[in-house]
Coordinates of C-alpha atoms in Angstrom, one line a residue:
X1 CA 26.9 -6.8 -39.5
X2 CA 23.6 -7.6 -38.5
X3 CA 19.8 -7.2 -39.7
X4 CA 17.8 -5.1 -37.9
X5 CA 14.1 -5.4 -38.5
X6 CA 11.1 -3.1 -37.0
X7 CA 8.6 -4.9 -35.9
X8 CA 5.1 -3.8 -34.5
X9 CA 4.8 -4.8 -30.4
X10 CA 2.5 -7.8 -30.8
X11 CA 5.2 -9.5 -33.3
X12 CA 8.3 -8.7 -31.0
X13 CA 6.4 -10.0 -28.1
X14 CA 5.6 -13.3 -29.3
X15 CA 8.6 -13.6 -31.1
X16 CA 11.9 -15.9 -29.8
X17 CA 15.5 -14.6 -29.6
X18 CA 16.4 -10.9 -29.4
X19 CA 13.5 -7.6 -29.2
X20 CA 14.9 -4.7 -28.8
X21 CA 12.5 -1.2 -27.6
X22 CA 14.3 2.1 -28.5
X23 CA 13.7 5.7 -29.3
X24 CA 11.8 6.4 -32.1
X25 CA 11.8 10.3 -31.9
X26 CA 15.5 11.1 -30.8
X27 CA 18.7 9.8 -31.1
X28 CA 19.2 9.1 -27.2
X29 CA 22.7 7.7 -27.2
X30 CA 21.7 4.9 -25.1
X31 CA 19.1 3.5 -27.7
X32 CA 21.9 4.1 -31.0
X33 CA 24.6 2.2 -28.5
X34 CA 21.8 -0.6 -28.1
X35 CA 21.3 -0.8 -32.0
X36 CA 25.1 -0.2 -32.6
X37 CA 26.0 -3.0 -30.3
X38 CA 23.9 -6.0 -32.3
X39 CA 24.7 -4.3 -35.3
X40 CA 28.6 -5.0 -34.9
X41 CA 28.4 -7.5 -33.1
X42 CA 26.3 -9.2 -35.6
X43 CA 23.1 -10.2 -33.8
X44 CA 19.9 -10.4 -35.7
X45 CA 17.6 -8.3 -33.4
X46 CA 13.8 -7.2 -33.7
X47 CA 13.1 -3.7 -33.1
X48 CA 10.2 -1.7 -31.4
X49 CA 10.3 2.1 -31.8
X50 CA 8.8 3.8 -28.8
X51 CA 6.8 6.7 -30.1
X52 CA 5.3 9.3 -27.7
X53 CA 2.0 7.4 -27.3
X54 CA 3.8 4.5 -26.0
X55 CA 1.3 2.7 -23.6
X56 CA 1.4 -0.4 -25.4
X57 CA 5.1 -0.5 -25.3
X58 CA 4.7 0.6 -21.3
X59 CA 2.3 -2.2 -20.7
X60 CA 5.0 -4.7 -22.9
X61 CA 8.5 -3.8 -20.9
X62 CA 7.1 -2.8 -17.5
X63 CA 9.1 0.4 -17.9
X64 CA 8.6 3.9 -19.1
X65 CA 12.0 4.4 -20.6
X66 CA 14.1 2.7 -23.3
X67 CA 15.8 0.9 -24.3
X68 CA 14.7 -2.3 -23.3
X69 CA 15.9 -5.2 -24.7
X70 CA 14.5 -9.0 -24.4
X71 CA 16.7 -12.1 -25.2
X72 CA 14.6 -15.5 -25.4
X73 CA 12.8 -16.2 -21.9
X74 CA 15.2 -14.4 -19.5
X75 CA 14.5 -10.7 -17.5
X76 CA 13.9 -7.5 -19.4
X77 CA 17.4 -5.9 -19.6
X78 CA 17.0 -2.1 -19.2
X79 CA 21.0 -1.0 -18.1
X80 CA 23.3 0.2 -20.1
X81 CA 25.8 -2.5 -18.5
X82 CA 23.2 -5.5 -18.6
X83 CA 22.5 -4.8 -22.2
X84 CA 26.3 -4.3 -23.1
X85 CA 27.1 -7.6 -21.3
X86 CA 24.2 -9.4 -23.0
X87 CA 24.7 -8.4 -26.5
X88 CA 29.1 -8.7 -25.5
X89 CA 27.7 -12.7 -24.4
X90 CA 25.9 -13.0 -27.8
X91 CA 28.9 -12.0 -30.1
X92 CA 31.4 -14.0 -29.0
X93 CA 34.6 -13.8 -26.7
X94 CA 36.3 -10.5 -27.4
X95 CA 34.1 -9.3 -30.2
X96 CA 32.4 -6.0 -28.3
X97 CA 34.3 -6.3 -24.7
X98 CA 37.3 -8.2 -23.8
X99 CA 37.2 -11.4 -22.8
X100 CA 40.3 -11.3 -20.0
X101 CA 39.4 -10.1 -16.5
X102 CA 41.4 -7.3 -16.3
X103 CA 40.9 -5.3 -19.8
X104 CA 36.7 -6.0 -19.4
X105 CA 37.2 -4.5 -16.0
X106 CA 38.8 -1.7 -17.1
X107 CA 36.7 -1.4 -20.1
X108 CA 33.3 -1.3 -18.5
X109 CA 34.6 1.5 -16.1
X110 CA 35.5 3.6 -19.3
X111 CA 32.0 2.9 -20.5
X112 CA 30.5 3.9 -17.2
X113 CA 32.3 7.5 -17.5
X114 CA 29.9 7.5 -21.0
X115 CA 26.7 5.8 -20.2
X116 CA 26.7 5.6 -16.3
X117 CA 25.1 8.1 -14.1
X118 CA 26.9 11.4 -14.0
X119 CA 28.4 9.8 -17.2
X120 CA 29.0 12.1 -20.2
X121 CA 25.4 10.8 -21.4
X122 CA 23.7 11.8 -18.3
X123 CA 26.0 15.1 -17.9
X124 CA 24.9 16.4 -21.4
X125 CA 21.0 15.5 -20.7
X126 CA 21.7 18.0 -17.1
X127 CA 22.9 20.3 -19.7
X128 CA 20.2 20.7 -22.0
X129 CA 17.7 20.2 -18.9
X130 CA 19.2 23.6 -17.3
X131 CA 18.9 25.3 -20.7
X132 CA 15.1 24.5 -20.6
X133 CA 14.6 25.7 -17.0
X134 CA 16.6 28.9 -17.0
X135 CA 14.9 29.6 -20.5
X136 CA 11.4 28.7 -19.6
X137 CA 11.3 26.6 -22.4
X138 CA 12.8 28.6 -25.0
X139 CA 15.7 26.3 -25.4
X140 CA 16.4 22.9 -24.6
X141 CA 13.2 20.8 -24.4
X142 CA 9.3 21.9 -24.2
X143 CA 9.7 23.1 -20.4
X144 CA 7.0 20.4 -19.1
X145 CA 9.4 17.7 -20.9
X146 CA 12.5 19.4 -19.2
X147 CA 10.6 19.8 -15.7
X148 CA 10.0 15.8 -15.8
X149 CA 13.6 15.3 -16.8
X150 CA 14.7 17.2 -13.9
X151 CA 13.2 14.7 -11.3
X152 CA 14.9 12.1 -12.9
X153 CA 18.5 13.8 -12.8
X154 CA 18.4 15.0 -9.9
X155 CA 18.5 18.4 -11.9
X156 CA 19.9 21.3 -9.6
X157 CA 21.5 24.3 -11.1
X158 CA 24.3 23.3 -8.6
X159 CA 24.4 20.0 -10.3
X160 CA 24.4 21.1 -14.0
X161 CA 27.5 23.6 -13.4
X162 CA 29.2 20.9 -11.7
X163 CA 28.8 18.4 -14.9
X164 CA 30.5 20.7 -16.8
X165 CA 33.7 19.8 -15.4
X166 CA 33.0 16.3 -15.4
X167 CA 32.5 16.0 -18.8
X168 CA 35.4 18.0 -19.3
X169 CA 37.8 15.0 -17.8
X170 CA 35.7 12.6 -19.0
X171 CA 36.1 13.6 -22.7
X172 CA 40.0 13.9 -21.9
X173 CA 40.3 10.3 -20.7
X174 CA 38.4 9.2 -23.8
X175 CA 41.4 11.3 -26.1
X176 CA 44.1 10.1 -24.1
X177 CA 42.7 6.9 -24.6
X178 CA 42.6 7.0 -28.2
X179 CA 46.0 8.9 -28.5
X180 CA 47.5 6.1 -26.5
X181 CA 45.7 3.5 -28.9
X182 CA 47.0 5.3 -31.9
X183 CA 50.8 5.2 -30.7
X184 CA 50.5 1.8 -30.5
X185 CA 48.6 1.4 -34.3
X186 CA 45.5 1.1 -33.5
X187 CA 42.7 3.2 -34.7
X188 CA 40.3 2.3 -32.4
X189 CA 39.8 2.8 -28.8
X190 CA 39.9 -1.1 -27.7
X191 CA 43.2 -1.8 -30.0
X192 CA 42.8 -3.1 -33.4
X193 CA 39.1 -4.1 -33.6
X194 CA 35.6 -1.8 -33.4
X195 CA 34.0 -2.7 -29.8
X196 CA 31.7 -1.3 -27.4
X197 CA 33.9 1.5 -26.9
X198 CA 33.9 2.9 -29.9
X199 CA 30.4 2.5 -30.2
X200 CA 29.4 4.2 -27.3
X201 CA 31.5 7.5 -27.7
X202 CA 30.3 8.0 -30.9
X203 CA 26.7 7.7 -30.0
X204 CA 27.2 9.6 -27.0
X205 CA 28.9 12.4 -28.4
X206 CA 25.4 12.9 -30.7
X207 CA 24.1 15.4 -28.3
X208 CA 27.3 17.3 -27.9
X209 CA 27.9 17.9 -31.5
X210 CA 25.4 19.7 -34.3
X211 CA 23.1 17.7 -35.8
X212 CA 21.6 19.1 -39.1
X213 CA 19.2 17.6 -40.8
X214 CA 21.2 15.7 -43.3
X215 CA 22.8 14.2 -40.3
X216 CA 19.2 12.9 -39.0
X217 CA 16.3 13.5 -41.1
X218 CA 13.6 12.3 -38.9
X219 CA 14.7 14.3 -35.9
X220 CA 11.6 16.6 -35.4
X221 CA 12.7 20.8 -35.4
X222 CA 11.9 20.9 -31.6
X223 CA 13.9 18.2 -30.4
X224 CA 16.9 19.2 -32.9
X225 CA 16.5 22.1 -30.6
X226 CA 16.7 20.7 -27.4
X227 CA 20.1 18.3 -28.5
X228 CA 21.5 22.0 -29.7
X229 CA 21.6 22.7 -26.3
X230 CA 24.1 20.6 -25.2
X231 CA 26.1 20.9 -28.1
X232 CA 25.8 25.3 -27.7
X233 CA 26.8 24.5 -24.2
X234 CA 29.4 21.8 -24.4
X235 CA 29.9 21.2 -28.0
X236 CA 33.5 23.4 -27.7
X237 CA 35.0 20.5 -24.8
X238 CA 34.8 17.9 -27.4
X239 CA 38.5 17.0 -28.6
X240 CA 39.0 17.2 -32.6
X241 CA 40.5 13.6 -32.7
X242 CA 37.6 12.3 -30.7
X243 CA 34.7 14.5 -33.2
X244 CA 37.0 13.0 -35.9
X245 CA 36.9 9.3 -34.3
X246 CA 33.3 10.1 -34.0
X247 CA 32.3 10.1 -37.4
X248 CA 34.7 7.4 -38.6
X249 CA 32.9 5.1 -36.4
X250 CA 29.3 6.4 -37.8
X251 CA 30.4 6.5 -41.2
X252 CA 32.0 2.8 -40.8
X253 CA 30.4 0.6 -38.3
X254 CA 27.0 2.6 -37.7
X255 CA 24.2 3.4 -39.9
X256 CA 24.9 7.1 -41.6
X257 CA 22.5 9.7 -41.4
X258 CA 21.4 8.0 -38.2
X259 CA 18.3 6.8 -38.4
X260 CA 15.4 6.6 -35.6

């Protein structure tokens, strides 16, 4: 494991080696994937939490979103995939991706069904971005939050009844995955280590299952609100083994209560 510390912006700016900028008021999945990936992979990273009044972060990255993560004097990595390969490179050979052609290949596809656009990530934000529309607010996010979020999925209600059914088959191929893992006596989605994986479908499955305050105190009432959303929506598609797989991988490799 690694140590994680949270820095203010003017020390991770001037600082060498690896910054990372993630959410500091929800558990986006792609910002706890960021943190989960340095944390097994054991990478000693500095941490900025964006906040809402974020311009000094803004001014920092050059983007409006996180995460963002910084490695000595190269680019500003924002992707899921750029960030994955980075901290994957920093680990070692076979520590968080496969090192052979083939299995990284094939790996990176299953973690663009999770993190990728129309991903189960971006198909469970469409659902709790229609359940603030429809609702004027009442569920899902404050309805000016959810009316920005819809510009940047692409929000139609055509769109969001579509990602039910792919997240539907995504979720499957993850369970079939593990099942097939598990024949061959493995407990973990990779084979018989942790990797990047497991990570990500347990952070990504965050908004698709109920998070009580025990299971993250610092998540504010309203925003517990708008992740219940998905989860009242989509929370039932969710396979037991993969809910169960879930929390083994929290409780195990991740930090328990999560923790923005």
């Amino acid at each position: 494991m690694t140590a994680m510390e949270f820095v203010d912006v003017a020390t991770a700016r001037n600082a060498p080696g690896v910054r990372i900028v993630v959410s500091g008021i929800v558990p986006s999945p792609w910002s706890e994937a960021t943190k989960g990936l340095f944390r097994v992979g054991g990478i000693s990273v500095l941490a900025v939490r964006r906040m809402r009044d974020a311009a000094e972060v803004t001014a920092w990255t050059g983007v409006d979103n996180v995460p963002v993560v910084f490695h000595a004097a190269e680019p500003a990595r924002t992707s899921w995939a750029a960030i994955t390969t980075l901290a994957a490179r920093l680990a070692g050979p076979d520590v968080l991706i496969p090192d052979d052609v083939g299995a990284r290949a094939e790996t990176m596809g299953l973690l663009h069904e999770i993190a990728g656009e129309d991903g189960i990530g971006w198909n469970s934000r469409l659902a709790m971005i229609h359940a603030t529309i429809i609702s004027g607010g009442k569920r899902g996010f404050p309805l000016p939050v959810g009316q920005y979020l819809a510009k940047r999925y692409g929000y139609t209600p055509e769109a969001a009844e579509r990602s039910r059914a792919r997240i539907e088959r995504q979720l499957h191929a993850l369970s079939d995955r593990l099942r097939a893992q598990r024949a061959l006596g493995h407990a973990y989605l990779g084979g018989a280590r942790v990797s990047a994986l497991d990570i990500y479908c347990a952070t990504f499955l965050t908004p698709l299952s109920a998070i009580s305050a025990e299971d993250c105190p610092q998540l504010e009432p309203v925003l517990r609100l708008a992740f219940g959303s998905a989860h009242d929506e989509l929370g039932a598609l969710v396979p037991a083994e993969l809910a169960a797989h879930r929390k083994m991988i929290l409780e195990r490799h991740l930090a328990w209560p999560i923790a923005l």
